[in-house]
PDB file of C-alpha atoms in Angstrom:
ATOM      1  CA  UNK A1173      -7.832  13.565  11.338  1.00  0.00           C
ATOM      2  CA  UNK A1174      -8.567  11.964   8.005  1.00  0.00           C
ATOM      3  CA  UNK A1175     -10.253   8.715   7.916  1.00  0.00           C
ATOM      4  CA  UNK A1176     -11.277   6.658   4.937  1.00  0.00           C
ATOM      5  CA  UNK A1177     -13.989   4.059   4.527  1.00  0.00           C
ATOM      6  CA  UNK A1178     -14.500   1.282   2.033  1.00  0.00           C
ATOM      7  CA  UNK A1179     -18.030   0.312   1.307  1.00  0.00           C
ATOM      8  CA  UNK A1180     -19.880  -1.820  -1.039  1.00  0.00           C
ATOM      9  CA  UNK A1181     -21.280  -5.199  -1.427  1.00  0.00           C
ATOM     10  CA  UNK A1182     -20.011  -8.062   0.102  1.00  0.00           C
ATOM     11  CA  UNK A1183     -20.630 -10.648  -2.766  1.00  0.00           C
ATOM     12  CA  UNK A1184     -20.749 -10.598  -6.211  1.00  0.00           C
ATOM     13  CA  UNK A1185     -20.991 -13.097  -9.083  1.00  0.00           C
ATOM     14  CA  UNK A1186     -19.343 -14.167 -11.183  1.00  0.00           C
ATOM     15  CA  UNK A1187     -18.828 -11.681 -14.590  1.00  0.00           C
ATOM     16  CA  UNK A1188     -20.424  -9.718 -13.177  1.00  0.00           C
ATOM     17  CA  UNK A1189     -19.163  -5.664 -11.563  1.00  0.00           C
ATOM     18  CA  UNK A1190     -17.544  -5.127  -8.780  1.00  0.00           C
ATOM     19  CA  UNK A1191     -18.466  -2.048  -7.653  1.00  0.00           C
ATOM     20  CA  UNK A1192     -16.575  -0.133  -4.237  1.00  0.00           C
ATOM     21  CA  UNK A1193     -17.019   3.496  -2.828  1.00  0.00           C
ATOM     22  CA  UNK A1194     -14.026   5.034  -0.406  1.00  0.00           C
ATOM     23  CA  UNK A1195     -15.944   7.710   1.604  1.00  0.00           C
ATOM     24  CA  UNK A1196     -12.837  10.744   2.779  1.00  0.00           C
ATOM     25  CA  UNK A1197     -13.655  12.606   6.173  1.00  0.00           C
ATOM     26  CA  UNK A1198     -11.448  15.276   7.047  1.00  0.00           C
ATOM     27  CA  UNK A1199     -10.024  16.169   4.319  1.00  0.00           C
ATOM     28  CA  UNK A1200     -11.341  17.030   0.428  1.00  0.00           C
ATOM     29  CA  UNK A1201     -10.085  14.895  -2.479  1.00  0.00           C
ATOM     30  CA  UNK A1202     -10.276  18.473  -4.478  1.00  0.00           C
ATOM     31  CA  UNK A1203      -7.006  19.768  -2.645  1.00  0.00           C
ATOM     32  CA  UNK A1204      -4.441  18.609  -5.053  1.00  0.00           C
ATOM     33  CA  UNK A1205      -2.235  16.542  -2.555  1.00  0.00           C
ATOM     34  CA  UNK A1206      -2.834  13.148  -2.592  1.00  0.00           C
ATOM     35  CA  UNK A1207      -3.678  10.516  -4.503  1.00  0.00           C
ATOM     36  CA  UNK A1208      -6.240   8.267  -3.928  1.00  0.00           C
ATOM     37  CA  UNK A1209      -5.402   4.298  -4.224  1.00  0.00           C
ATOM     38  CA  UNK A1210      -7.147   0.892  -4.331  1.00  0.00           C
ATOM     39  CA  UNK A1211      -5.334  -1.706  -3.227  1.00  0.00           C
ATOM     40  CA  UNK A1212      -6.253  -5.293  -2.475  1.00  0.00           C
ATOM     41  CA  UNK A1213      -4.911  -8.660  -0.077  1.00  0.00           C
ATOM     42  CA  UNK A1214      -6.152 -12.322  -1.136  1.00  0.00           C
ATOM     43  CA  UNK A1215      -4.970 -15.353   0.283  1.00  0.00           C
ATOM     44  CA  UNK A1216      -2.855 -16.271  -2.797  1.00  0.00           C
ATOM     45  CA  UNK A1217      -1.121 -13.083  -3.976  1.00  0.00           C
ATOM     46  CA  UNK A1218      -0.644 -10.753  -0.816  1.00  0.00           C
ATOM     47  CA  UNK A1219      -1.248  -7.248  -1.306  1.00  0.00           C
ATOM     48  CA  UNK A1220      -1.676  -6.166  -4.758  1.00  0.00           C
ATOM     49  CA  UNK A1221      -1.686  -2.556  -5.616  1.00  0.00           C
ATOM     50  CA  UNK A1222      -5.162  -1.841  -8.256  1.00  0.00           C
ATOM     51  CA  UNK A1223      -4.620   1.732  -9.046  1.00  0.00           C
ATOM     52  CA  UNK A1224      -4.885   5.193  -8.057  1.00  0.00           C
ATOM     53  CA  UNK A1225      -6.549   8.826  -9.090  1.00  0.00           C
ATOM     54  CA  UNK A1226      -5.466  11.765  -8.352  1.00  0.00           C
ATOM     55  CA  UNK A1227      -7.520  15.301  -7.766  1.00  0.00           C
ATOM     56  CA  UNK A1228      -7.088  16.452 -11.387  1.00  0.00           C
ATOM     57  CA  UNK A1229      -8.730  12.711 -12.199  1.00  0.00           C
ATOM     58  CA  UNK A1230      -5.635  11.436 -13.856  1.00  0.00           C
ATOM     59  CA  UNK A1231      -5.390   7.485 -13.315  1.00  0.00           C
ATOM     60  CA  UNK A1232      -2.639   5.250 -13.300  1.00  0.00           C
ATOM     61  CA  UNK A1233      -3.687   1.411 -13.230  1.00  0.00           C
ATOM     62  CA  UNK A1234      -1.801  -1.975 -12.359  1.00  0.00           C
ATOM     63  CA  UNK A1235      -1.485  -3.380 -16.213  1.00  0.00           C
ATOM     64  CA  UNK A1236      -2.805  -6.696 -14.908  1.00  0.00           C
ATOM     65  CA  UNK A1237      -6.105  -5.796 -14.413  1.00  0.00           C
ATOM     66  CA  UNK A1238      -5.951  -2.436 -16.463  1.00  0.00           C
ATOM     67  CA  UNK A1239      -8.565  -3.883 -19.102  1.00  0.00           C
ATOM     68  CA  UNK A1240     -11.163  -4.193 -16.379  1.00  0.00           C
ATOM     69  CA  UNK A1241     -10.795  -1.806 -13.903  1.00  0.00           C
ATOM     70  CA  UNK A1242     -12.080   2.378 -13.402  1.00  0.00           C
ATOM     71  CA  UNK A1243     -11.805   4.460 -10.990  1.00  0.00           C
ATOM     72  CA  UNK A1244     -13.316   7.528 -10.770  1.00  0.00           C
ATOM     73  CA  UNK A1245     -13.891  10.237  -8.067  1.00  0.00           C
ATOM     74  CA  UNK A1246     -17.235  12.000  -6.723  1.00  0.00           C
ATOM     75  CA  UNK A1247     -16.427  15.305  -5.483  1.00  0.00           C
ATOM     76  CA  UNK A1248     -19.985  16.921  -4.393  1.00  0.00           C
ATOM     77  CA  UNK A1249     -19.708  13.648  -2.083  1.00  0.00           C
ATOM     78  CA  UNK A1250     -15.667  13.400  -1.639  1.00  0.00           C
ATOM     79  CA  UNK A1251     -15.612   9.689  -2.334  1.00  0.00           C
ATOM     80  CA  UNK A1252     -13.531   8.020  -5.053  1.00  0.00           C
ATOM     81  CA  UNK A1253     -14.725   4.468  -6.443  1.00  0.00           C
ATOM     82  CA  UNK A1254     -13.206   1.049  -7.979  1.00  0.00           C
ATOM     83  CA  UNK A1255     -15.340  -0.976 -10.524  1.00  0.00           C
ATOM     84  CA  UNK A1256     -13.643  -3.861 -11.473  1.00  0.00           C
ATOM     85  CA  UNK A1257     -16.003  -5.656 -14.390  1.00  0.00           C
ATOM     86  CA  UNK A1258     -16.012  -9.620 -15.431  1.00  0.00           C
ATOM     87  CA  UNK A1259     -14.554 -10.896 -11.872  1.00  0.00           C
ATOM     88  CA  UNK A1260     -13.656 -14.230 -11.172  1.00  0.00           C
ATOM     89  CA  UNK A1261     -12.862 -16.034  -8.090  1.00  0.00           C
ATOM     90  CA  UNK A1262      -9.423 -15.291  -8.508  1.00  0.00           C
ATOM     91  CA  UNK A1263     -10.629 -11.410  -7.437  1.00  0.00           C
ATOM     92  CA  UNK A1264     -12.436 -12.967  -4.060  1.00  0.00           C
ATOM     93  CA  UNK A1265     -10.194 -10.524  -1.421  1.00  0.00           C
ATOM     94  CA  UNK A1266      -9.942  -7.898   0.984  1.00  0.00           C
ATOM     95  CA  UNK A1267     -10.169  -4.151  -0.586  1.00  0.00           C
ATOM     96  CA  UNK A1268      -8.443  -1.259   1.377  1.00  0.00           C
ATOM     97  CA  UNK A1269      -8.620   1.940  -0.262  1.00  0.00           C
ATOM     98  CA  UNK A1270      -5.623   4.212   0.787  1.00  0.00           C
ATOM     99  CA  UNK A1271      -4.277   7.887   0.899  1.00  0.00           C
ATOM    100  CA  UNK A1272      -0.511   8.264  -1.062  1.00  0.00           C
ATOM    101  CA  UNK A1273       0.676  11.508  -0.003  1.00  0.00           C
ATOM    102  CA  UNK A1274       2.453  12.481  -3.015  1.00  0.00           C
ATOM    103  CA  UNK A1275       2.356  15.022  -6.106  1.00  0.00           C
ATOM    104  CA  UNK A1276       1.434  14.374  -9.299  1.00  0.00           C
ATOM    105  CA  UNK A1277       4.589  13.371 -10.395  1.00  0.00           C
ATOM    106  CA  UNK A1278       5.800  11.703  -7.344  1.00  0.00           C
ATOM    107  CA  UNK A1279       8.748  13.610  -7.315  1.00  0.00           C
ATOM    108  CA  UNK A1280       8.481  16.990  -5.781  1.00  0.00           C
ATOM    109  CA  UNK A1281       7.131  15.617  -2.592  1.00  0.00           C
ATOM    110  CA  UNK A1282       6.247  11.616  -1.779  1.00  0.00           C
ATOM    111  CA  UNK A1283       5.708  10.543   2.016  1.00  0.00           C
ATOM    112  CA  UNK A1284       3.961   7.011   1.304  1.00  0.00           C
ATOM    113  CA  UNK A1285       0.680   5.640   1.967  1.00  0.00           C
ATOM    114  CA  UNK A1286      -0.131   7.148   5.378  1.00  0.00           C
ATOM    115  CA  UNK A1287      -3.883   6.611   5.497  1.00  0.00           C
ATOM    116  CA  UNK A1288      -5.990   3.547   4.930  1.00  0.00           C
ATOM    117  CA  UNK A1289      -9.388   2.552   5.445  1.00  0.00           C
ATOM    118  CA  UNK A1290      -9.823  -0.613   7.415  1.00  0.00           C
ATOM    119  CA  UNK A1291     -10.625  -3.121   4.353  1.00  0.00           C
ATOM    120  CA  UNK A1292     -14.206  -4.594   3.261  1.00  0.00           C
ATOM    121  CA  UNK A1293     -14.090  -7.842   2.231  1.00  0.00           C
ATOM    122  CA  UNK A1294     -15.474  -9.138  -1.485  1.00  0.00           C
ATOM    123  CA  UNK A1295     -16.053 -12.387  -2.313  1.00  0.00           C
ATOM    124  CA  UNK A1296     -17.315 -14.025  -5.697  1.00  0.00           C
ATOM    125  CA  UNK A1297     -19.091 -16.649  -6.161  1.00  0.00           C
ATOM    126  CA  UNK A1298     -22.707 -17.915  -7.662  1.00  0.00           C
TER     127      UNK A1298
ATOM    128  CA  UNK B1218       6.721  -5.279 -13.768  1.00  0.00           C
ATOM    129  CA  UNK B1219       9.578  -4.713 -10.527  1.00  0.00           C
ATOM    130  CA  UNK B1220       9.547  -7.979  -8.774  1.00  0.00           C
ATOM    131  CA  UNK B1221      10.456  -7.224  -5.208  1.00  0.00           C
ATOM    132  CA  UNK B1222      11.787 -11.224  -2.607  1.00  0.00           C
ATOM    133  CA  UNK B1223      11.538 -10.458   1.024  1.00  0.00           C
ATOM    134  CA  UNK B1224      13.547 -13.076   3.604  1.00  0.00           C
ATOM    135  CA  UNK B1225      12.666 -14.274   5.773  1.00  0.00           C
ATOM    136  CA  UNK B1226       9.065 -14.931   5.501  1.00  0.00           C
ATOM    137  CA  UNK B1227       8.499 -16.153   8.864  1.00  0.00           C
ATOM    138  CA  UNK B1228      10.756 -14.610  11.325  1.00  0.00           C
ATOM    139  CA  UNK B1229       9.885 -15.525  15.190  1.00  0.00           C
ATOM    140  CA  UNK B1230      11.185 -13.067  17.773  1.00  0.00           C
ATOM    141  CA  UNK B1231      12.101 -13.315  21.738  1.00  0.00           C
ATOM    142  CA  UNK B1232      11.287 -10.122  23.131  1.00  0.00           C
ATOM    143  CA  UNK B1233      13.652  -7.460  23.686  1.00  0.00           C
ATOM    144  CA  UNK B1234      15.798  -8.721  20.570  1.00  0.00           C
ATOM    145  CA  UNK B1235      15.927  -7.441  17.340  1.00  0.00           C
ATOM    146  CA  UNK B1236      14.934  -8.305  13.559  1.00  0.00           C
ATOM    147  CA  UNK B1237      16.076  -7.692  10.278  1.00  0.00           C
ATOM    148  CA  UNK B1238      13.997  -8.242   7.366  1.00  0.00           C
ATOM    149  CA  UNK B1239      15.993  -7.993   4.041  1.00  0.00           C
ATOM    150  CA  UNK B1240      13.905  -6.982   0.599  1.00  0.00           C
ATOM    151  CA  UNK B1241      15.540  -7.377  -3.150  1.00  0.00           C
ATOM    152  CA  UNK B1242      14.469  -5.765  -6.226  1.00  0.00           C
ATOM    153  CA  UNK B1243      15.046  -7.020  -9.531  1.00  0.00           C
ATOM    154  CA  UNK B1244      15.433  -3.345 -10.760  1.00  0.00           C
ATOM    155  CA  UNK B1245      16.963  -0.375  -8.618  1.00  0.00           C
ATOM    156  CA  UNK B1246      14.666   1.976  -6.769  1.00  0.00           C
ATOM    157  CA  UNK B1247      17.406   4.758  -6.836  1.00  0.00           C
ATOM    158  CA  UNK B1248      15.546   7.579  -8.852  1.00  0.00           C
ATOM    159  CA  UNK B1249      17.269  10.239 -10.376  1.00  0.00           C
ATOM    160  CA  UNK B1250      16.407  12.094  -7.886  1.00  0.00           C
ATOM    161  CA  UNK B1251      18.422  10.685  -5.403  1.00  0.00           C
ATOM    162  CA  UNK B1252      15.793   9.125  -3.198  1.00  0.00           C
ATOM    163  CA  UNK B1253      15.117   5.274  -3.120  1.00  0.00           C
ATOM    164  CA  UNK B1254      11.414   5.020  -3.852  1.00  0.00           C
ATOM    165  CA  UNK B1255      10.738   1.609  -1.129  1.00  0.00           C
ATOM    166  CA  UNK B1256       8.611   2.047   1.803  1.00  0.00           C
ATOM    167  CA  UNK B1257       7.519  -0.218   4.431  1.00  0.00           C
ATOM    168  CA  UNK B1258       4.427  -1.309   5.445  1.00  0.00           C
ATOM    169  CA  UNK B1259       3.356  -3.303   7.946  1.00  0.00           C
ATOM    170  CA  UNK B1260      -0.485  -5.168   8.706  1.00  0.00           C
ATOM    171  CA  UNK B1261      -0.942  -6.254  12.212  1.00  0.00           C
ATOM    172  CA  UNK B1262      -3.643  -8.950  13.062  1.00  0.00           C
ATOM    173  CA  UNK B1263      -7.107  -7.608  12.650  1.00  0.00           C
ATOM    174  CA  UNK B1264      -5.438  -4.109  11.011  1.00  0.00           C
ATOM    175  CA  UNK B1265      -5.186  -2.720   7.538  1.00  0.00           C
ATOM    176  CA  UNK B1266      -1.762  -1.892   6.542  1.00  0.00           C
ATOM    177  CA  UNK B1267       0.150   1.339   8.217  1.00  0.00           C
ATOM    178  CA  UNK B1268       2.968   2.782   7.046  1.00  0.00           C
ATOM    179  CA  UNK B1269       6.519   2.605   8.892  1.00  0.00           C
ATOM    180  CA  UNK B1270       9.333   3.769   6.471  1.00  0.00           C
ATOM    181  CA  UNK B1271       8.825   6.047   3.371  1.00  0.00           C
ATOM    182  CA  UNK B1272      11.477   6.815   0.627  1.00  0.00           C
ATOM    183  CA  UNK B1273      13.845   4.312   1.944  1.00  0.00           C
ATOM    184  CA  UNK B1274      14.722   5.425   5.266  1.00  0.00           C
ATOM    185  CA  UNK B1275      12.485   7.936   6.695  1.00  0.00           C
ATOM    186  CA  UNK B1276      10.049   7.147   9.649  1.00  0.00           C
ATOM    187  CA  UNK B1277       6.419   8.028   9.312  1.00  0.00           C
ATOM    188  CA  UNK B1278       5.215   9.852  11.444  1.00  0.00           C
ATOM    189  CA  UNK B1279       4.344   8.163  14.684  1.00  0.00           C
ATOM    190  CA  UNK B1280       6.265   5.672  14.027  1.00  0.00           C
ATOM    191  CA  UNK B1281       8.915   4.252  17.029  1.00  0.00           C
ATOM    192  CA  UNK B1282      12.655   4.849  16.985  1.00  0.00           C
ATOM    193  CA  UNK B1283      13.334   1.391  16.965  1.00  0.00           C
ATOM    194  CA  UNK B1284      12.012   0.766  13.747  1.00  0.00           C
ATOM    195  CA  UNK B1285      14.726   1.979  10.560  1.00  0.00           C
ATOM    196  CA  UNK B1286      14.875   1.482   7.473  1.00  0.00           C
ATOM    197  CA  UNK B1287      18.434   1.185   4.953  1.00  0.00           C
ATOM    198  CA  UNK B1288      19.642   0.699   1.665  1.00  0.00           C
ATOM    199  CA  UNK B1289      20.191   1.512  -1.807  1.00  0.00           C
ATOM    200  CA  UNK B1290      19.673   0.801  -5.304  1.00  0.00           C
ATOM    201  CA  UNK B1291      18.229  -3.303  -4.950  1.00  0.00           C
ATOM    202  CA  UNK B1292      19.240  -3.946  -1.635  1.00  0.00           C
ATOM    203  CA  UNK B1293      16.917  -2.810   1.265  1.00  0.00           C
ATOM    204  CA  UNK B1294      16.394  -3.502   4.868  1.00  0.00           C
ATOM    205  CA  UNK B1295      14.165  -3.094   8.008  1.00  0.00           C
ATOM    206  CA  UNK B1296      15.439  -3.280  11.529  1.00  0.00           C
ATOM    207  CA  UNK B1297      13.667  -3.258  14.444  1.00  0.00           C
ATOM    208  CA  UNK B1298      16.304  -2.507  17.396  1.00  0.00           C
ATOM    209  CA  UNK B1299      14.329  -4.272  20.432  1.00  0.00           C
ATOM    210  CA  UNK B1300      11.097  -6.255  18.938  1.00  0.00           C
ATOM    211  CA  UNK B1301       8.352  -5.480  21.236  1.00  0.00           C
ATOM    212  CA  UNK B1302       4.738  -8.075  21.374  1.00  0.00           C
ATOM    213  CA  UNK B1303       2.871  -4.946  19.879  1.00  0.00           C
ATOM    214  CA  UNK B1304       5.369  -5.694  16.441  1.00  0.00           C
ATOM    215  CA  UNK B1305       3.492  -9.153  15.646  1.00  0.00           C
ATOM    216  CA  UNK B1306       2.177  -8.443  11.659  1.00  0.00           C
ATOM    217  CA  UNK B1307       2.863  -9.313   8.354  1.00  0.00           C
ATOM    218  CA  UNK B1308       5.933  -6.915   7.273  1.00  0.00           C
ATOM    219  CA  UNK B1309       5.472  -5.832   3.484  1.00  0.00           C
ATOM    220  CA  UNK B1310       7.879  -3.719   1.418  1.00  0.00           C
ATOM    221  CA  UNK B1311       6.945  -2.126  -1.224  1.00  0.00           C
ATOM    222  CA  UNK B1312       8.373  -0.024  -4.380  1.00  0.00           C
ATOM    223  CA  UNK B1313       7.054   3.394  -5.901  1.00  0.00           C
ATOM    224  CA  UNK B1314       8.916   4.239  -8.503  1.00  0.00           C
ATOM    225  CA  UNK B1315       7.490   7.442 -10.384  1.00  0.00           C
ATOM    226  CA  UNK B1316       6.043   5.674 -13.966  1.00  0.00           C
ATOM    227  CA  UNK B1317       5.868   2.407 -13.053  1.00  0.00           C
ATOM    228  CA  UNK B1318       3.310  -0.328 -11.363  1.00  0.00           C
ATOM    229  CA  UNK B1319       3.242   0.012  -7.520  1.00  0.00           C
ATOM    230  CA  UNK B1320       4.910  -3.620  -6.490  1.00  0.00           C
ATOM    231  CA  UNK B1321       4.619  -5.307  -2.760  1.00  0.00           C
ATOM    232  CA  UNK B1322       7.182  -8.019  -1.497  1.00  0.00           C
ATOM    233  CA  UNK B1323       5.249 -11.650  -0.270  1.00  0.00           C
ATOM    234  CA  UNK B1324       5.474 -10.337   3.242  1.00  0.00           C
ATOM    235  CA  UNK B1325       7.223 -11.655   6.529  1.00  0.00           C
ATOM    236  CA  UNK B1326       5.741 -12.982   9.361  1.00  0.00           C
ATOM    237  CA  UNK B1327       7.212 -11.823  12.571  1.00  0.00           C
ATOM    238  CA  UNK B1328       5.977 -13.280  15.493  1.00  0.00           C
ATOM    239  CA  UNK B1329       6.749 -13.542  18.875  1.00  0.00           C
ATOM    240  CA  UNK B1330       8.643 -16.887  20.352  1.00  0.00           C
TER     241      UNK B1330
END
């Protein structure tokens, strides 16, 4: 059973990094199957998607916070990562990292998001 | 960016009835293809999000029989035949079209009267 797990800090200033790690059990981020996806709820937007990384370590980012964000994945320890630089309040939210069971292209197979971790909450502030 | 309107966004149930949640894009999800990249999500209290519908209309797995998904093109929809208490969440839809920026609707409420 795969299970993901968001960790990092809990607060961070402001302009300064956010920095998150998604730890994968049961399953390696090597195998070519999934991407991996960061994805975010605050109280005044909802969810909003951040980006994703697939096993090859191509990236596809949300355009709205393209200019700040990376992430990047650490095979020897099969965790992928978000760092999000110069945050504001306005990125104060709940992170969930998530599993989209899809191909690289999204087209020969897609099945959704079907694993998430359960969220770590971020807030910024001095 | 694909703006996706959900309606209702508070939608309180009785038990045993069912719910329709309605989601509108401003640009069709019908890829080439022929699948309808919108899936449907759903966080219940004290959860992260799980996934209910995939591609449209397909269940995840795991996911009960009363719970389908419909439509094409702009126009999509989430029924839930008999709304049980376990159902209470925030119901979000969201679109994947291949190329573009992964887009959630505001979410509905459904809660139980």
């Amino acid at each position: 059973q795969v299970q993901l797990q968001e960790s990092g800090p809990g607060l961070v200033k402001p302009s300064q990094t956010l920095s998150l790690t998604c730890s994968v059990s049961g399953d390696s981020i090597r195998s070519g199957t999934f991407y991996w996806n960061w994805i975010r709820r605050s109280a005044g937007k909802g969810l909003e998607w951040i980006g994703r990384i697939y096993a090859t370590g191509t990236t596809n980012y949300n355009p709205s916070l393209k200019t700040r964000v990376t992430i990047s994945l650490d095979t020897s320890k099969n965790q992928f990562a978000l760092s999000l630089r110069s945050v504001t309040a306005a990125d104060t939210a709940v992170y969930y990292c998530a599993r989209l069971y899809a191909s690289d292209n999204d087209v020969t197979y897609y099945y959704g998001m079907d694993v998430w971790g359960q969220g770590t909450t971020v807030a910024v502030s001095s | 960016d694909i703006v996706l309107t959900q309606s209702p966004l508070s939608l309180p149930v009785t038990p045993g009835e069912p719910a329709s949640i309605s989601c509108r894009s401003t640009q069709s999800l019908l890829h080439s293809s022929g699948y309808n990249y919108l899936d449907w999500y759903v966080q219940k209290p004290g959860q992260s999000p799980q996934l209910l519908i995939y591609l449209g209309s397909y269940r995840a797995s795991g996911v009960p029989d009363r719970f389908s998904g419909s439509g094409s093109g702009t126009d999509f929809t989430l029924k839930i035949s008999k709304v049980e208490a376990e159902d209470v969440g925030i119901y979000y839809c969201m679109q994947a079209l291949p190329t573009q920026v992964f887009t959630f609707g505001q979410g509905t409420k459904l809660d139980i009267k």
